[in-house]
mmCIF file of C-alpha atoms in Angstrom:
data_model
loop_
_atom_site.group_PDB
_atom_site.id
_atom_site.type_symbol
_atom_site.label_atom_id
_atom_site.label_comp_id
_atom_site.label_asym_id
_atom_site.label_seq_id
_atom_site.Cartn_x
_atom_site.Cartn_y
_atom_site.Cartn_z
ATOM 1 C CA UNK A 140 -9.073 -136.316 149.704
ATOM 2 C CA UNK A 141 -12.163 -134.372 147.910
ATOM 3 C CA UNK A 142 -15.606 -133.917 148.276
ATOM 4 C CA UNK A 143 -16.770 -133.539 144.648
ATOM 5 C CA UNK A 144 -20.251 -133.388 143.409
ATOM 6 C CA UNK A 145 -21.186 -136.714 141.434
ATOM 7 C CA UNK A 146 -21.974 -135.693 138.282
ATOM 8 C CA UNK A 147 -18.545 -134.271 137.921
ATOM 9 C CA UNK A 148 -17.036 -137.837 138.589
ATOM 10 C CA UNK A 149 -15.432 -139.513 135.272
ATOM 11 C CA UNK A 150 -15.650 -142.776 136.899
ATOM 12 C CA UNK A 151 -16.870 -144.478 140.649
ATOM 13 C CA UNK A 152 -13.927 -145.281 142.946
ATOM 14 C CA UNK A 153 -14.837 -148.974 144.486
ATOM 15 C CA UNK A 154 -17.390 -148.652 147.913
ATOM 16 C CA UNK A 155 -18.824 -151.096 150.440
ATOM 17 C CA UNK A 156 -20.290 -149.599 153.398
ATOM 18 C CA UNK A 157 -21.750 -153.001 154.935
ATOM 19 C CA UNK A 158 -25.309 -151.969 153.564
ATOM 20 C CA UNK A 159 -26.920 -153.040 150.142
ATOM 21 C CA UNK A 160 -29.426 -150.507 149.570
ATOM 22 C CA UNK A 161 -26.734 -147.848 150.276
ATOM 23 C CA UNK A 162 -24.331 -149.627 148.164
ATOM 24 C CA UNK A 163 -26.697 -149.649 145.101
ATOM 25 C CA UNK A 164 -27.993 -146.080 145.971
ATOM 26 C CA UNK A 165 -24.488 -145.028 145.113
ATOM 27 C CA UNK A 166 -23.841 -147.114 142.239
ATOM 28 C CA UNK A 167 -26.741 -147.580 140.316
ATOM 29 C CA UNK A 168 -29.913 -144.773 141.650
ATOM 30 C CA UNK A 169 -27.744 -141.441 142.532
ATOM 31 C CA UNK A 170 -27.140 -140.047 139.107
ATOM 32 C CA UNK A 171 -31.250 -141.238 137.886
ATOM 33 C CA UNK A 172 -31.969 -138.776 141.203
ATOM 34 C CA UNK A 173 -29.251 -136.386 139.620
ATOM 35 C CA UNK A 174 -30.685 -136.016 136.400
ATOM 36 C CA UNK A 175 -34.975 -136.013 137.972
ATOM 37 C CA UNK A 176 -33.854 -133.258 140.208
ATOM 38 C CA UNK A 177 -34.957 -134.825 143.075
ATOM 39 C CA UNK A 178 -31.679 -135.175 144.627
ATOM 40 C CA UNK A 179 -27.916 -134.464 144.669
ATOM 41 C CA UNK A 180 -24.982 -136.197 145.402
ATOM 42 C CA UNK A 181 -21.741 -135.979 147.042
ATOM 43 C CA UNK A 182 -18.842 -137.998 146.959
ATOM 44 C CA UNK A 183 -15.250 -138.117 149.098
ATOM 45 C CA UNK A 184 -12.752 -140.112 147.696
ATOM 46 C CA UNK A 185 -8.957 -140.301 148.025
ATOM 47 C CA UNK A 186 -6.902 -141.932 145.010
ATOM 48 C CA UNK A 187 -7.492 -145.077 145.754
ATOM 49 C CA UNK A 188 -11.543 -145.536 146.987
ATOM 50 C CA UNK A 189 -14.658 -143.576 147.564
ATOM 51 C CA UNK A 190 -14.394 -142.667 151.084
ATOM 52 C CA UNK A 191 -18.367 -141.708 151.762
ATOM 53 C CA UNK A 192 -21.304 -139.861 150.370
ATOM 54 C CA UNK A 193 -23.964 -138.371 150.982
ATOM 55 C CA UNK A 194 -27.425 -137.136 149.360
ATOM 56 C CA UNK A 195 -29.531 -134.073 149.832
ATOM 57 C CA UNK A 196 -32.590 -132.835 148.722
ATOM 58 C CA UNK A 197 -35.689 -130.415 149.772
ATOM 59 C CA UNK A 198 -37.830 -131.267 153.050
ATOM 60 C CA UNK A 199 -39.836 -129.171 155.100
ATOM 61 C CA UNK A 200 -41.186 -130.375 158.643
ATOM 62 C CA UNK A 201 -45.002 -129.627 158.849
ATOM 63 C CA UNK A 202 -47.485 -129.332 161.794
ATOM 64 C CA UNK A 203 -49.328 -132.461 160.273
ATOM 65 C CA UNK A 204 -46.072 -134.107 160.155
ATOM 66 C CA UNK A 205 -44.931 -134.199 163.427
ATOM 67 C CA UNK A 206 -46.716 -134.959 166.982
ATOM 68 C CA UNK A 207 -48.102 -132.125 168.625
ATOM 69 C CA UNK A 208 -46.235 -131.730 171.479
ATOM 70 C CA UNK A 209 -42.803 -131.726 169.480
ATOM 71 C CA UNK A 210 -44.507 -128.985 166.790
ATOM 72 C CA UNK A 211 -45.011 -126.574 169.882
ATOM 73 C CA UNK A 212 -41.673 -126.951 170.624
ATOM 74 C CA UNK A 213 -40.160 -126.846 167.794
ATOM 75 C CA UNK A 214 -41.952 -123.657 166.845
ATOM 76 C CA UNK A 215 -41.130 -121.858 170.220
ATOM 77 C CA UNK A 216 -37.569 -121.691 169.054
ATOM 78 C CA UNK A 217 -39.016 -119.443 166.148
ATOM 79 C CA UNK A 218 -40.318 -116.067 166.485
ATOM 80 C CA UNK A 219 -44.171 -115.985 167.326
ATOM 81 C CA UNK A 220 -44.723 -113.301 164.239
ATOM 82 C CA UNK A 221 -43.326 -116.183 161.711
ATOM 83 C CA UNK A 222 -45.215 -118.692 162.987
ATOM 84 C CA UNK A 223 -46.323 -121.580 159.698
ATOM 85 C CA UNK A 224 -47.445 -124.426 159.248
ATOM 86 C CA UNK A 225 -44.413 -125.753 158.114
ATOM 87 C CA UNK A 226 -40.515 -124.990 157.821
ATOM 88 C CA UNK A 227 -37.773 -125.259 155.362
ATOM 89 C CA UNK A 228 -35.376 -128.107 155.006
ATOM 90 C CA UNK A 229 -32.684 -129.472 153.740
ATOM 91 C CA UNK A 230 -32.915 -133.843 154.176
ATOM 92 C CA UNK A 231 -29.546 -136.060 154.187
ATOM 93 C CA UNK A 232 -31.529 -138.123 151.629
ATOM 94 C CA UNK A 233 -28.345 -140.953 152.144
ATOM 95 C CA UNK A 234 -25.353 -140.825 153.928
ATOM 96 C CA UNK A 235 -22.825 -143.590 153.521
ATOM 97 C CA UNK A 236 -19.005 -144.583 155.082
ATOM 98 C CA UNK A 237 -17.168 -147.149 153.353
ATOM 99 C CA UNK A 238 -16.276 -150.104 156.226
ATOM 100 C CA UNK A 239 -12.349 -149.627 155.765
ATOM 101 C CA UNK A 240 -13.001 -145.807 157.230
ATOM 102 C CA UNK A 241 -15.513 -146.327 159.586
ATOM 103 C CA UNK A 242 -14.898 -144.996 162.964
ATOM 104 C CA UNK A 243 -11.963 -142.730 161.203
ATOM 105 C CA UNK A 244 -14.588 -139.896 162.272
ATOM 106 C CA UNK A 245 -15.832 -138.761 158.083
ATOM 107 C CA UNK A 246 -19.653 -139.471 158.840
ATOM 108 C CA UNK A 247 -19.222 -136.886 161.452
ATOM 109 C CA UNK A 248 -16.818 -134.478 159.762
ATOM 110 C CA UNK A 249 -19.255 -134.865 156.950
ATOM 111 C CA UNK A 250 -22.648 -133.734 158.636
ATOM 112 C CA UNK A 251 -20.779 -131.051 160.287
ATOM 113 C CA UNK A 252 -20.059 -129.985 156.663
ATOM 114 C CA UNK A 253 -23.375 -129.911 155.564
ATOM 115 C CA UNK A 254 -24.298 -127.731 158.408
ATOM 116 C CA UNK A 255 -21.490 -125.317 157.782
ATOM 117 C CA UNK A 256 -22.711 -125.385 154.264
ATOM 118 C CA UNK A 257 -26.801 -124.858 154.688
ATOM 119 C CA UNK A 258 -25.068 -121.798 157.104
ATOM 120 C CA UNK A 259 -23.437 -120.296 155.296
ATOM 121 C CA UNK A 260 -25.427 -120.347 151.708
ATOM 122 C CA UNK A 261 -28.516 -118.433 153.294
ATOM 123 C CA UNK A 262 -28.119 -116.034 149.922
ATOM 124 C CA UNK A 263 -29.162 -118.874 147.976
ATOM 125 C CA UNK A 264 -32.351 -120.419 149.406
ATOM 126 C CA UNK A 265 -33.096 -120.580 152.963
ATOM 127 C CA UNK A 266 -33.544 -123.440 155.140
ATOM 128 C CA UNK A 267 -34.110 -123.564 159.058
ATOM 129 C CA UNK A 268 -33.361 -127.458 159.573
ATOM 130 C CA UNK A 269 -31.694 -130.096 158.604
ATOM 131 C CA UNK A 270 -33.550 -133.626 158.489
ATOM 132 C CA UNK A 271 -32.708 -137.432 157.736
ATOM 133 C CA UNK A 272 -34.643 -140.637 158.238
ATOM 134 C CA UNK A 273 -32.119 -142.600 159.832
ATOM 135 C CA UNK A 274 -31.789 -146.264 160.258
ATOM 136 C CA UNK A 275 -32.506 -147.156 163.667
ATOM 137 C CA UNK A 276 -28.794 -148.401 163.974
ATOM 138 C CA UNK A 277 -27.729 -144.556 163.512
ATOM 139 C CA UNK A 278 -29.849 -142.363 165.535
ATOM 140 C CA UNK A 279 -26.761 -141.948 168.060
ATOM 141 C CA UNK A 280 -24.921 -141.048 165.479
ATOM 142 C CA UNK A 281 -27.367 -138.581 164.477
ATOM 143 C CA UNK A 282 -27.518 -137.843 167.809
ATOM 144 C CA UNK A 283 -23.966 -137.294 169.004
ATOM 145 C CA UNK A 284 -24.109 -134.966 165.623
ATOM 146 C CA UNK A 285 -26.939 -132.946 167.533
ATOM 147 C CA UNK A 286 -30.372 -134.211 165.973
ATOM 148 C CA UNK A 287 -33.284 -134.559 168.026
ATOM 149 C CA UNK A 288 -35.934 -137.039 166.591
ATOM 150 C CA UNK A 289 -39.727 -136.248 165.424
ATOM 151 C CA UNK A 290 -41.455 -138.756 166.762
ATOM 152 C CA UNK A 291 -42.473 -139.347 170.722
ATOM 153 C CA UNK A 292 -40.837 -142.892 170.213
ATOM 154 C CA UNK A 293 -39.628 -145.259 167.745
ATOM 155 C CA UNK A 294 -42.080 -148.125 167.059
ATOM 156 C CA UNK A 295 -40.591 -151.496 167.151
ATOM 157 C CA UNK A 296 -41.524 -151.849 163.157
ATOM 158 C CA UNK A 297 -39.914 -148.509 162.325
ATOM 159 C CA UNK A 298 -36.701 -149.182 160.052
ATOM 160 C CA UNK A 299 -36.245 -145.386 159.926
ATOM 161 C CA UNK A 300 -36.299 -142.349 162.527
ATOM 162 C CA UNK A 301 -37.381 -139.203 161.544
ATOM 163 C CA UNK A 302 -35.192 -136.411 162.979
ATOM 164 C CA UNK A 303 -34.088 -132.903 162.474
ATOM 165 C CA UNK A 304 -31.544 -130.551 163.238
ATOM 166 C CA UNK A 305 -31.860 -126.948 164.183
ATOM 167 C CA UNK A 306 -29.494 -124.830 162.199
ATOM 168 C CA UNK A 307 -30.641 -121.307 163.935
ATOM 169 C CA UNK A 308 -28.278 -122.697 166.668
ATOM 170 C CA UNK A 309 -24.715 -121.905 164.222
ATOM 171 C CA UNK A 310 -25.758 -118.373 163.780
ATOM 172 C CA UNK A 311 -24.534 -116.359 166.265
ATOM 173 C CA UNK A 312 -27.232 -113.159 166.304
#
């Protein structure tokens, strides 16, 4: 298996996920995001298919963004002295797992790769969180993977969550 970025991809490896608008995000809108700068992507394949991807891009999460209550605690975890009015992020723009290896553990493996990544590449640009909009169907994935959501409660004609993950809490001070 590798985890190469698209562009460097001769040709697509087949992938079905379950979900259209993933499906096409892959195959048709991915390199168009590529090539605006608005997004990169990331691809796992073995020899045979495309195993998963995912897509980041820039984010921040804002005071005007979020509820109140959730700003003041999400800004009590930094120090009082850096106190903004908004943060650096890094969103999962997409994140995808082709049916044949779901439950084989990759979405997981995968986010826990972007963390280790966004960690360890402080030199480069800095980012605090990590966010996604996740399909309703996936916020306990997002949550077993540690993300907390940023909204009070998910309105019954939400399609997406908002949520966010806390990188501060990989670095050991």
């Amino acid at each position: 298996m590798r985890l190469t970025k698209l562009e460097d991809i001769e040709t697509l490896k087949p992938f079905d996920c379950g979900d259209d608008d993933l499906n096409e995000f892959l195959a048709v809108d991915a390199m168009f995001y590529r090539k605006q700068m608005l997004a990169n992507t990331f691809v796992l394949e073995d020899d045979e298919q495309t195993i998963a991807y995912y897509s980041l891009l820039n984010d921040k999460i804002s005071n005007s963004s979020v509820p109140k209550n959730l700003w003041r605690k999400l800004r009590n975890t930094i120090p009082h002295e850096k106190h903004f009015s908004s943060y650096p992020a890094v969103k999962i723009g997409r994140l995808a797992v082709s049916l044949a290896c779901k439950q084989g553990g990759f979405g997981t493996r995968l986010v826990a790769g972007i963390k280790q990544m966004f960690v360890a590449q402080q030199s480069q640009s800095a980012c605090r969180f990590l966010t996604v909009d996740a399909y309703r169907a996936a916020v306990p994935f997002y949550e077993k993977n540690g993300f907390k959501m940023l909204v009070n409660e998910i309105s019954d004609d939400a399609h997406t969550v908002p949520m966010y993950y806390d990188l501060k809490q990989l670095v050991n001070e």
